[in-house]
PDB file of C-alpha atoms in Angstrom:
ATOM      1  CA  UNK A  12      35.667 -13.954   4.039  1.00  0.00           C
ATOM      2  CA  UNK A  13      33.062 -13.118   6.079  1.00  0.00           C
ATOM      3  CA  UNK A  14      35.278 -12.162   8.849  1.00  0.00           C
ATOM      4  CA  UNK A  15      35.624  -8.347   8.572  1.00  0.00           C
ATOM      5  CA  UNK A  16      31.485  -8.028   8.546  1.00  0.00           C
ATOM      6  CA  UNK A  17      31.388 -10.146  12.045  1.00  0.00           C
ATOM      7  CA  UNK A  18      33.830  -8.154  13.164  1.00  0.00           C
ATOM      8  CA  UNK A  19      32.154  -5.031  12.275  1.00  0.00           C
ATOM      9  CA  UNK A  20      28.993  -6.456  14.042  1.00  0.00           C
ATOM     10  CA  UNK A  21      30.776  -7.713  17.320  1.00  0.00           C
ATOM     11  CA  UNK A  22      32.336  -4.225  17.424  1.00  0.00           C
ATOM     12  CA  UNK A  23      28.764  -2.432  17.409  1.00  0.00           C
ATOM     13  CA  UNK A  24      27.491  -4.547  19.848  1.00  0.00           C
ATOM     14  CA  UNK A  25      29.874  -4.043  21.831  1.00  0.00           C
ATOM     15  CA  UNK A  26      28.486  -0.557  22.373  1.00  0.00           C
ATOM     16  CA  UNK A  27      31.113   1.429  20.015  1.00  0.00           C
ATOM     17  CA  UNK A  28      30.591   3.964  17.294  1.00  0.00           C
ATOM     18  CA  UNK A  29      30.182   3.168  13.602  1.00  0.00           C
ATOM     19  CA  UNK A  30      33.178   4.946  12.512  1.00  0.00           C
ATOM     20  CA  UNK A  31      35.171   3.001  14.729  1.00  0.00           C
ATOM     21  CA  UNK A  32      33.518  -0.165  13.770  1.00  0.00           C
ATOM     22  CA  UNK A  33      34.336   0.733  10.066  1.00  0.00           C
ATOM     23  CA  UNK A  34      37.677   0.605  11.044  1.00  0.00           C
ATOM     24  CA  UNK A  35      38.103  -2.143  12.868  1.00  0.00           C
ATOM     25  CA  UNK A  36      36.355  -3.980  10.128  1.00  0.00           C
ATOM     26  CA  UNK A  37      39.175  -2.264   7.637  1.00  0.00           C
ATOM     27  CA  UNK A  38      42.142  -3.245   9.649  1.00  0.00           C
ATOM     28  CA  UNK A  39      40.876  -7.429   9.478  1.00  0.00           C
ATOM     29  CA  UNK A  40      41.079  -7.508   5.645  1.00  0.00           C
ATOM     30  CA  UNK A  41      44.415  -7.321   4.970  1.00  0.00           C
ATOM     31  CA  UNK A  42      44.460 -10.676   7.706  1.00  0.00           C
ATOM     32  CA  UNK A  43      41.956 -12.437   5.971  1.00  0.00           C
ATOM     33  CA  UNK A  44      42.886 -11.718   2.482  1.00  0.00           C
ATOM     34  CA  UNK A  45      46.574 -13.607   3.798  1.00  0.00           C
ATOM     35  CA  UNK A  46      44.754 -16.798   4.972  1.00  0.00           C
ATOM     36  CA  UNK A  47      43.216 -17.342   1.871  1.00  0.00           C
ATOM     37  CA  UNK A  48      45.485 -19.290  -0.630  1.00  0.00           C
ATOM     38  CA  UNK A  49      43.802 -17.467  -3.555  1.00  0.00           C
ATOM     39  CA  UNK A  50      44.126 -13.989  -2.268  1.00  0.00           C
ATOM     40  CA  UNK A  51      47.566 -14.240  -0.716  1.00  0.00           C
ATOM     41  CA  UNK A  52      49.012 -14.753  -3.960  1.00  0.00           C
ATOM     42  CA  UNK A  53      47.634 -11.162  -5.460  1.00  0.00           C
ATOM     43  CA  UNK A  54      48.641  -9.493  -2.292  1.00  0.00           C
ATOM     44  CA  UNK A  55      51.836  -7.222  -3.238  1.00  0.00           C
ATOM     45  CA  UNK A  56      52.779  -3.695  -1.534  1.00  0.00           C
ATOM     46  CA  UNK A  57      51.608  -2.502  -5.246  1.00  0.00           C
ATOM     47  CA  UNK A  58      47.945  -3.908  -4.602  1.00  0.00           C
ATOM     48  CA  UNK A  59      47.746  -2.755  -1.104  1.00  0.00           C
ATOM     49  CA  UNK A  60      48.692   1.041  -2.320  1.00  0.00           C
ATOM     50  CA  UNK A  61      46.303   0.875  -5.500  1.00  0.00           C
ATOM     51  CA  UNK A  62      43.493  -0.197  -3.042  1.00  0.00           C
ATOM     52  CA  UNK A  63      44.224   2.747  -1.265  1.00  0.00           C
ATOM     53  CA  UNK A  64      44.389   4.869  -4.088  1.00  0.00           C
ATOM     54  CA  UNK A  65      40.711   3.348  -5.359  1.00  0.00           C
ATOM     55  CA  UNK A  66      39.874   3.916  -1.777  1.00  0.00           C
ATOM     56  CA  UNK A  67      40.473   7.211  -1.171  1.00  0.00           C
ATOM     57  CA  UNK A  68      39.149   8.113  -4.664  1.00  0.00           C
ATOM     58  CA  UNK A  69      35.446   6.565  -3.521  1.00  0.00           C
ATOM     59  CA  UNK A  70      35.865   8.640  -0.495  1.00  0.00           C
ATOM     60  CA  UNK A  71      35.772  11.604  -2.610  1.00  0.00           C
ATOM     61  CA  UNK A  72      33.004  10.807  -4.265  1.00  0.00           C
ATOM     62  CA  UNK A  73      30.478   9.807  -1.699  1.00  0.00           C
ATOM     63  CA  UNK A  74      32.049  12.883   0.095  1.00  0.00           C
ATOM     64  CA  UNK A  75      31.411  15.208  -2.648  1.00  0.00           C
ATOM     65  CA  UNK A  76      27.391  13.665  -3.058  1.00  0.00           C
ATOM     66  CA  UNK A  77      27.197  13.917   0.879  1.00  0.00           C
ATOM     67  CA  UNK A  78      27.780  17.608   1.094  1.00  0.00           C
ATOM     68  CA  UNK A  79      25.553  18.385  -2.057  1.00  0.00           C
ATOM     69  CA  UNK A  80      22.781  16.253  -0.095  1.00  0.00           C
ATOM     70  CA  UNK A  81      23.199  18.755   3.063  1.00  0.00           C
ATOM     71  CA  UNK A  82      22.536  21.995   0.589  1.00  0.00           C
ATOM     72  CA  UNK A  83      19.085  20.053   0.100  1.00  0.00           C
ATOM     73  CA  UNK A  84      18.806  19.362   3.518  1.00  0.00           C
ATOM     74  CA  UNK A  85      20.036  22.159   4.868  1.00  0.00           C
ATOM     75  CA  UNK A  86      17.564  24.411   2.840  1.00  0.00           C
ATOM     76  CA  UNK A  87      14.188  22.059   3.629  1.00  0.00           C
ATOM     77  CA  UNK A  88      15.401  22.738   7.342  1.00  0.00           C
ATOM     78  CA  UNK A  89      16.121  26.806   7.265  1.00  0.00           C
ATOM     79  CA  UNK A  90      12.774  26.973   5.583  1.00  0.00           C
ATOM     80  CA  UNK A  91      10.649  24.496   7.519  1.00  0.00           C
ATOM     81  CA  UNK A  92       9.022  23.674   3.815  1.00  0.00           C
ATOM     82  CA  UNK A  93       9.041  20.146   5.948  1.00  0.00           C
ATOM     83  CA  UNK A  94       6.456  21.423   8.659  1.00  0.00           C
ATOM     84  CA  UNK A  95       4.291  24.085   6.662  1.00  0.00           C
ATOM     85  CA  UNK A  96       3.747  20.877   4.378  1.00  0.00           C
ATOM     86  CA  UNK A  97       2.759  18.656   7.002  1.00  0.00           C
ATOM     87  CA  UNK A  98       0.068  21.231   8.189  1.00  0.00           C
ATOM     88  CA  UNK A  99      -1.159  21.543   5.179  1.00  0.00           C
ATOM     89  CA  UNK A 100      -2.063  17.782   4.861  1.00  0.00           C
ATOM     90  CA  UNK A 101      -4.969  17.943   7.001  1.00  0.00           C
ATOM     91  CA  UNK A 102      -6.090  21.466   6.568  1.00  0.00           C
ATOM     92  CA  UNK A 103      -5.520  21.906   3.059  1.00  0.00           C
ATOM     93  CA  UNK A 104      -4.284  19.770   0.207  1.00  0.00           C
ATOM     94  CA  UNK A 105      -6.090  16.289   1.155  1.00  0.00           C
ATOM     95  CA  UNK A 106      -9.513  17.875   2.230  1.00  0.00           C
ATOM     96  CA  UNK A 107     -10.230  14.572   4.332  1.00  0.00           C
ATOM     97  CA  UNK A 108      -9.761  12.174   1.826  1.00  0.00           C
ATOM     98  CA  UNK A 109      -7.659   9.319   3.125  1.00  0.00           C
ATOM     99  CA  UNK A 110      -5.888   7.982   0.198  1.00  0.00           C
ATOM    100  CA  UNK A 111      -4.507  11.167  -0.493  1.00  0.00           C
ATOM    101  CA  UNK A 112      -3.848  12.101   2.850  1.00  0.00           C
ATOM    102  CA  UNK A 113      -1.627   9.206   2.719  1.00  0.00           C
ATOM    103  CA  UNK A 114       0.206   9.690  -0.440  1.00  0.00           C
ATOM    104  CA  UNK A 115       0.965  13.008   0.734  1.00  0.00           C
ATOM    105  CA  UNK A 116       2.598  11.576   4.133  1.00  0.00           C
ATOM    106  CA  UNK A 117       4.258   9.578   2.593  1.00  0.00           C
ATOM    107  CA  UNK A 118       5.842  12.350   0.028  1.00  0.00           C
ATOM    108  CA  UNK A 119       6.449  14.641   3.365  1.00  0.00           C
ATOM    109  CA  UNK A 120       8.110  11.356   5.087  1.00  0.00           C
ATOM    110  CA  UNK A 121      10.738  11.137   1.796  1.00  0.00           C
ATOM    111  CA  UNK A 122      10.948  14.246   2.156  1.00  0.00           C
ATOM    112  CA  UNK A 123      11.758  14.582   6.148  1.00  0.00           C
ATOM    113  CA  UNK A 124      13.751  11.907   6.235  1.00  0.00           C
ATOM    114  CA  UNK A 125      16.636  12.679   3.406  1.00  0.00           C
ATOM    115  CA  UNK A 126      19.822  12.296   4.758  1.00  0.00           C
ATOM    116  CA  UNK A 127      18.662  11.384   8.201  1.00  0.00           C
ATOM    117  CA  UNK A 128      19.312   7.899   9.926  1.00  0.00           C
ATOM    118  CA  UNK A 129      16.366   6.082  10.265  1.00  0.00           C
ATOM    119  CA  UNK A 130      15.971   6.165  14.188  1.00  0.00           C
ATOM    120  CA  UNK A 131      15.846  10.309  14.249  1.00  0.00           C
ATOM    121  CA  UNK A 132      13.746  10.070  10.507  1.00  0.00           C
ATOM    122  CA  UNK A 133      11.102   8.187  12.378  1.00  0.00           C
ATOM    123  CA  UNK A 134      11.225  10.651  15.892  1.00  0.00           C
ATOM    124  CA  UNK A 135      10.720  13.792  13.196  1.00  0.00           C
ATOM    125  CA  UNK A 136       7.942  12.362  11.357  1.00  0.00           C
ATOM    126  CA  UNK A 137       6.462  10.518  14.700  1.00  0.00           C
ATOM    127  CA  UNK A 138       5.992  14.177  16.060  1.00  0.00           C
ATOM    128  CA  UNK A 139       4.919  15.824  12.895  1.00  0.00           C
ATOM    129  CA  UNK A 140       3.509  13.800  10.489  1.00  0.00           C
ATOM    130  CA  UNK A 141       1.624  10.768  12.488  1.00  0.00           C
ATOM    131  CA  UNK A 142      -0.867  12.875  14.531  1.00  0.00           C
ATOM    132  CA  UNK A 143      -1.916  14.283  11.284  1.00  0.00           C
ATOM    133  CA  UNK A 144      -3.011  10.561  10.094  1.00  0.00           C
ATOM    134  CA  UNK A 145      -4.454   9.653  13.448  1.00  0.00           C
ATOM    135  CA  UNK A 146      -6.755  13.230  13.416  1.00  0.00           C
ATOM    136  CA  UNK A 147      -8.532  11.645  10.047  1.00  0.00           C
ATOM    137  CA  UNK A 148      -9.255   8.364  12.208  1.00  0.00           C
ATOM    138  CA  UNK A 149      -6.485   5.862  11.350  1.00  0.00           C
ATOM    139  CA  UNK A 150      -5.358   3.688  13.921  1.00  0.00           C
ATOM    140  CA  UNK A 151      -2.396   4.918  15.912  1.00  0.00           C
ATOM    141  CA  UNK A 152      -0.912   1.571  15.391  1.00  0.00           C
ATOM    142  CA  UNK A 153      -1.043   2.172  11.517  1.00  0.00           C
ATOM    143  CA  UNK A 154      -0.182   5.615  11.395  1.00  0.00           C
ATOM    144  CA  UNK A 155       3.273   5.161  13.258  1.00  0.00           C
ATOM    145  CA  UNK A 156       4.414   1.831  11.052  1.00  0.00           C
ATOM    146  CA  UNK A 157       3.452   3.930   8.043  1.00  0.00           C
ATOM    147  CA  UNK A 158       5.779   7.138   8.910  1.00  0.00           C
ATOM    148  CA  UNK A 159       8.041   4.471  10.184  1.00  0.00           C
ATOM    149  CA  UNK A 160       8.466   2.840   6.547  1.00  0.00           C
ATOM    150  CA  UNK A 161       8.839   5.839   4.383  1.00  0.00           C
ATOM    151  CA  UNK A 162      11.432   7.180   7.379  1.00  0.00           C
ATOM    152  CA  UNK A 163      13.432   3.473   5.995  1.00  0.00           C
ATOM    153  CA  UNK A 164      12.691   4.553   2.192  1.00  0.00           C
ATOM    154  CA  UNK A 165      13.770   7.737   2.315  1.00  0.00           C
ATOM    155  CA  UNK A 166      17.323   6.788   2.456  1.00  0.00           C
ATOM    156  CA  UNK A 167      16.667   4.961  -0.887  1.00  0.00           C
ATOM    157  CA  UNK A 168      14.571   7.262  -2.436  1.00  0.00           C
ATOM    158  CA  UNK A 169      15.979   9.754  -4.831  1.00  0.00           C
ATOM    159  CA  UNK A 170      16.679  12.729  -4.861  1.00  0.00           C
ATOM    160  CA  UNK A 171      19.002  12.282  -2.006  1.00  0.00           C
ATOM    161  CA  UNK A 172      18.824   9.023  -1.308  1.00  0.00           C
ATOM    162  CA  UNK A 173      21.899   8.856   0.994  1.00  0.00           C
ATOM    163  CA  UNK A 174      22.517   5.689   1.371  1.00  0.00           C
ATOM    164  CA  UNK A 175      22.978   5.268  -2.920  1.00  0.00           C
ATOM    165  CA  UNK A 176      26.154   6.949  -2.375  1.00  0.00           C
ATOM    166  CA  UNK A 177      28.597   4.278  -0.585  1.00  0.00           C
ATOM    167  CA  UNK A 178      26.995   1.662  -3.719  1.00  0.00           C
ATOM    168  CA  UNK A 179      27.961   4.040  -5.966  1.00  0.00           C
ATOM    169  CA  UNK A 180      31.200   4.292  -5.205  1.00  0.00           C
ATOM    170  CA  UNK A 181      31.385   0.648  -5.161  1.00  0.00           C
ATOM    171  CA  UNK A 182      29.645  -0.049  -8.067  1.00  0.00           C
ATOM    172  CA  UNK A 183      30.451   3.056 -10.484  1.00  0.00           C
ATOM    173  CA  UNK A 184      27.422   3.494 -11.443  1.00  0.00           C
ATOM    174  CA  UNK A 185      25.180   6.738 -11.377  1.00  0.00           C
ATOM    175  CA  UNK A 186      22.833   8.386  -8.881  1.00  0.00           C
ATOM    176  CA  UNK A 187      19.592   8.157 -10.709  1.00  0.00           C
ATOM    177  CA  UNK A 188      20.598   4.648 -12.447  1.00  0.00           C
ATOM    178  CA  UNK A 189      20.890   3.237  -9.056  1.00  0.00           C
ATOM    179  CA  UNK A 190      18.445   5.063  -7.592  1.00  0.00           C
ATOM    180  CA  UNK A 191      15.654   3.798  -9.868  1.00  0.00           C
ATOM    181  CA  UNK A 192      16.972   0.447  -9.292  1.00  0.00           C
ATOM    182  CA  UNK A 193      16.643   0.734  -5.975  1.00  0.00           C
ATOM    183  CA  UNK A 194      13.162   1.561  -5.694  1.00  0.00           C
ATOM    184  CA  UNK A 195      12.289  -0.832  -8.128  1.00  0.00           C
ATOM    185  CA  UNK A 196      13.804  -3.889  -5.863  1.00  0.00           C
ATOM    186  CA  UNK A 197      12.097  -1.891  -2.841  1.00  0.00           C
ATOM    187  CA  UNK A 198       8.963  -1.074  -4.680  1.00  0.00           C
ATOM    188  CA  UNK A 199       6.591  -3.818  -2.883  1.00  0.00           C
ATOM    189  CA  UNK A 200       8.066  -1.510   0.846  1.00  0.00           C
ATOM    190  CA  UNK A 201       6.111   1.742  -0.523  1.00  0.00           C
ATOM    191  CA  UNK A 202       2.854  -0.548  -0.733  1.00  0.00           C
ATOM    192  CA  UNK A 203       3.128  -2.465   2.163  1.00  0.00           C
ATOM    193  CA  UNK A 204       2.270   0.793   4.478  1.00  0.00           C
ATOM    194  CA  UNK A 205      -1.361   1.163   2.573  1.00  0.00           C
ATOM    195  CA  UNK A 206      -1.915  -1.814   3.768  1.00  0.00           C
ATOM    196  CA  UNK A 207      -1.277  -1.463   7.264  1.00  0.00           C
ATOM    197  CA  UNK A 208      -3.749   1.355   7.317  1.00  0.00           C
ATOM    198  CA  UNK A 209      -6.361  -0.888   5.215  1.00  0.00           C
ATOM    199  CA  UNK A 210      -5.739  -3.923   6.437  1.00  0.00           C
ATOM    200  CA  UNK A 211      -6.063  -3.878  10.077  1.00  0.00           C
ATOM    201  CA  UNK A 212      -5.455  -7.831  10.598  1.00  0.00           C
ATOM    202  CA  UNK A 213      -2.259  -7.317   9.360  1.00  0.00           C
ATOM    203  CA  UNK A 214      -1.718  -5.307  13.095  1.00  0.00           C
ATOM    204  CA  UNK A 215      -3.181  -8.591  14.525  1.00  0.00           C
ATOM    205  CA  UNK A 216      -6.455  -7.165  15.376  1.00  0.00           C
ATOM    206  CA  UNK A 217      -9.503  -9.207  14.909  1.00  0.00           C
ATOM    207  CA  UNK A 218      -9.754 -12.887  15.035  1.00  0.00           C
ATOM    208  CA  UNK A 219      -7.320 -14.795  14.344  1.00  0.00           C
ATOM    209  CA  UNK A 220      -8.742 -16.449  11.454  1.00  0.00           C
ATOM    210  CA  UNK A 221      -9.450 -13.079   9.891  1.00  0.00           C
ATOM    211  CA  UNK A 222      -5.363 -12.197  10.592  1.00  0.00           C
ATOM    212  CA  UNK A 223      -4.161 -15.314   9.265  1.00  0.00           C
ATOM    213  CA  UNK A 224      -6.249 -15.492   5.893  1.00  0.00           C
ATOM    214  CA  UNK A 225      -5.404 -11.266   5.228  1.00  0.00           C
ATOM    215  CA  UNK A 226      -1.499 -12.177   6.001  1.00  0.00           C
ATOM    216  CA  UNK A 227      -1.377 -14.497   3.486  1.00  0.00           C
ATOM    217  CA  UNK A 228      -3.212 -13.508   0.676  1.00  0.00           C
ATOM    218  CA  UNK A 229      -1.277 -10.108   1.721  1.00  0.00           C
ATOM    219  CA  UNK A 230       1.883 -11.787   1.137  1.00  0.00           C
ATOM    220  CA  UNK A 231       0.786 -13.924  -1.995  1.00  0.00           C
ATOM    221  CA  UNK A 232       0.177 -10.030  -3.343  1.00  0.00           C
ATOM    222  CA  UNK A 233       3.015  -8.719  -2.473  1.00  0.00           C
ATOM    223  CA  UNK A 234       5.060 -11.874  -4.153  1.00  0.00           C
ATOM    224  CA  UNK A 235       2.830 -11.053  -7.260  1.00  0.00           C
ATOM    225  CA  UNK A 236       3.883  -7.332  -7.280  1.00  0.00           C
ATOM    226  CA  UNK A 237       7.547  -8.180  -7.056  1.00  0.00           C
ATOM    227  CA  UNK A 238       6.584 -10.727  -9.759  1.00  0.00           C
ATOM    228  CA  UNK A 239       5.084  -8.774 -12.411  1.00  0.00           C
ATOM    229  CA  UNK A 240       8.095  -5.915 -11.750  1.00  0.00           C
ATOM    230  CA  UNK A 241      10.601  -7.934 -12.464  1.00  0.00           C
ATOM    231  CA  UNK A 242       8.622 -10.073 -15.662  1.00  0.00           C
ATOM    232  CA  UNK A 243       9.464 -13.404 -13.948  1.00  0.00           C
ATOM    233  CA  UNK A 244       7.131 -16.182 -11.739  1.00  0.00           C
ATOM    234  CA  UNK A 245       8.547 -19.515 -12.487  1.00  0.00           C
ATOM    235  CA  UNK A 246       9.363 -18.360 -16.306  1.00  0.00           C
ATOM    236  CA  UNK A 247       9.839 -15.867 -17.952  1.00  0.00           C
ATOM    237  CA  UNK A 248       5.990 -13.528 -18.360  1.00  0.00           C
ATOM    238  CA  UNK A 249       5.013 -11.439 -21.055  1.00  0.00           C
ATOM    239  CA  UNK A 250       4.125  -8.000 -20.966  1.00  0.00           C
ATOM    240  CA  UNK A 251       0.311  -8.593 -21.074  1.00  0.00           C
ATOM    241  CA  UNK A 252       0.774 -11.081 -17.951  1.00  0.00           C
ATOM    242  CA  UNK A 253       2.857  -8.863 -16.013  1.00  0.00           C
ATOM    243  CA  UNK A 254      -0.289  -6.499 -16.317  1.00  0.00           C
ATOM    244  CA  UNK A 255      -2.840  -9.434 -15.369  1.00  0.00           C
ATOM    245  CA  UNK A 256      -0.541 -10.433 -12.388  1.00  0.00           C
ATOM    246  CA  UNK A 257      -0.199  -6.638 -11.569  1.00  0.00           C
ATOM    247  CA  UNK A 258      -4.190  -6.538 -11.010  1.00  0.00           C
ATOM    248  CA  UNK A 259      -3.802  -9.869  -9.315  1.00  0.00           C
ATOM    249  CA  UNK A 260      -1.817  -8.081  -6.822  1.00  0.00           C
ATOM    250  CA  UNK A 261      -3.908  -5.409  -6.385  1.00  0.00           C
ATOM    251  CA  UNK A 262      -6.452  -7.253  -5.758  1.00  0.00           C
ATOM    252  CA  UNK A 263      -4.846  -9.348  -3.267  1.00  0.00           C
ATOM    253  CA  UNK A 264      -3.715  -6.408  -1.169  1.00  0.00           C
ATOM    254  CA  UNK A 265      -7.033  -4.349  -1.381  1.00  0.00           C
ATOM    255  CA  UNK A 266      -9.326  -5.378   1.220  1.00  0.00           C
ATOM    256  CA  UNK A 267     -11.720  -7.482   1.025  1.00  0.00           C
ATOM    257  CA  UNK A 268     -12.656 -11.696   0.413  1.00  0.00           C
ATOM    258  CA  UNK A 269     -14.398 -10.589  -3.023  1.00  0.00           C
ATOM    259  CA  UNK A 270     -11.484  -9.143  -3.893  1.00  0.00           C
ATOM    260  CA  UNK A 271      -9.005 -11.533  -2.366  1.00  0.00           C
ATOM    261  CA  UNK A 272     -10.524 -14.596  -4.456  1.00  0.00           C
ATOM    262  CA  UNK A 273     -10.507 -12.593  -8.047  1.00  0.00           C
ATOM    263  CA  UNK A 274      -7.023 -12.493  -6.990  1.00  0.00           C
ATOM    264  CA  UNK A 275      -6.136 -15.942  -6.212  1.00  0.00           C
ATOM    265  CA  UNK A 276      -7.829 -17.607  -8.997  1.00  0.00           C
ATOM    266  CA  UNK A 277      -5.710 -15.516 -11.510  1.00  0.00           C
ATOM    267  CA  UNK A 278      -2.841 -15.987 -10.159  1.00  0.00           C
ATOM    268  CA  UNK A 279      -3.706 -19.633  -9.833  1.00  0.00           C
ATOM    269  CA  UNK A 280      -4.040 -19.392 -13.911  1.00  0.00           C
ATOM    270  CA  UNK A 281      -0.963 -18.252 -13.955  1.00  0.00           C
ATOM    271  CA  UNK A 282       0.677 -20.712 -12.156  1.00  0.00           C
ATOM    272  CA  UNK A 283      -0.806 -23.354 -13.779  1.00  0.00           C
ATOM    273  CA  UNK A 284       0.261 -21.799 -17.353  1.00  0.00           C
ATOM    274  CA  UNK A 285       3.428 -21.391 -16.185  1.00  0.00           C
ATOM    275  CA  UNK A 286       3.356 -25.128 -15.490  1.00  0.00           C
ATOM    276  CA  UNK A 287       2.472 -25.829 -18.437  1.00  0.00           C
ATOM    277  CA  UNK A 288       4.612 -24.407 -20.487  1.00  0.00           C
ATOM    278  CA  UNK A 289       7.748 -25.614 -18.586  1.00  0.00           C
ATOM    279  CA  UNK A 290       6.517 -29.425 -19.068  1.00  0.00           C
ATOM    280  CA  UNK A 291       6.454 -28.560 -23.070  1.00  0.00           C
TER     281      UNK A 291
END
């Protein structure tokens, strides 16, 4: 079953394009679905021309969403809205302050980086967005993985969001429904960025007992984050302990050993209450 993705994989590798890789993938399912004594048996000239049918039918749709996402695209480019508001991080809006410096980077990334790949996403906001960050005296280092990240997120990020399209024509679901589930499962990726610029360990500079103690109580916080999301650790939380774990992982990520310990000994509360309660 697994065939038709490591043939879609070989076939990249091998240096061709992704539209012929798509179809090379395509062409091995019909093969694979015969060797398999529970899918040869639905296999009928019937299924093969509904598939078709359902196929074409998805193509339409993430066709349709596609060109409505270039309008957007198209209209950001004609009227450089994506440059003038890169300018205006450092000269206007975030009048030196850091943290919002930042959040507005990362809105112009989103923003640059609808309907784009990732690879040209991250050459379009390397050029325009990361010397802005670097004038205000963060690390070169942590301004490029920051631009880098949101250029990933933006194809998950409504209101484009280009890459919702192909799930939604698998799943049936709508835009913003699996949009918002999107950046929920992602939410801990919009975070992570801060703390590069923070958290210079995490870029492996300083000692290396400084690196490894920030990595982990980094990840520990970004676990937590996830965790108090989603309402589950090892149960089931409430929503007052998804709001203590929340503060947990703020305080993990935030720099700082102060900090870092307020962190660990609530979450180390939690753990043990969670232990607790599933011995009862």
């Amino acid at each position: 079953q697994f065939l038709p993705l490591a043939v879609i994989v070989g076939v990249l590798v091998s240096g061709y394009s992704p539209p012929y890789a798509a179809l090379c993938g395509l062409l091995s399912v019909l093969p694979v679905a015969l060797l398999g004594n529970t899918t040869r048996r639905d296999i009928s000239w019937r299924t093969i021309f509904d598939s078709l049918i359902t196929g074409i039918r998805n193509t339409l749709i993430v066709a349709t969403a596609c060109a409505s996402a270039g309008i957007v695209i198209g209209v950001i480019a004609q009227t450089a809205i994506g440059i003038e508001f890169t300018q205006l991080i450092v000269s206007g809006f975030s009048g030196g302050n850091i943290v919002l410096a930042l959040i507005l980077t990362a809105a112009a990334g989103i923003l640059l980086g609808m309907g784009l790949p990732t690879t040209p996403a991250y050459i379009v906001q390397a050029a325009l967005l990361a010397p802005a960050l670097v004038k205000l005296g963060i690390a070169r280092e942590a301004a490029h993985l920051f631009v880098f990240y949101y250029a990933i997120l933006s194809v998950i990020t409504p209101p484009v969001a280009i890459s919702l399209y192909a799930a939604n024509g698998l799943s049936g679901a709508g835009l913003w429904e699996s949009g918002i589930a999107a950046v929920k499962l992602a939410a801990t990726g919009y975070i992570i960025p801060f703390m590069f610029v923070f958290g210079p360990p995490l870029l492996l500079i300083g000692s290396w007992s400084n690196i490894a103690w920030t990595a982990v109580t980094a990840l520990i916080g970004v676990i937590c984050l996830a965790s108090s999301l989603h309402g589950y650790l090892l149960l089931p939380i409430t929503l007052l302990l998804r709001f203590v774990l929340f503060f947990s992982a703020i305080a993990l990520i935030a720099p700082g050993l102060e900090s870092d310990l307020v962190g660990l000994l609530l979450v180390g509360a939690l753990l043990l209450q969670q232990k607790l309660s599933s011995q009862t």
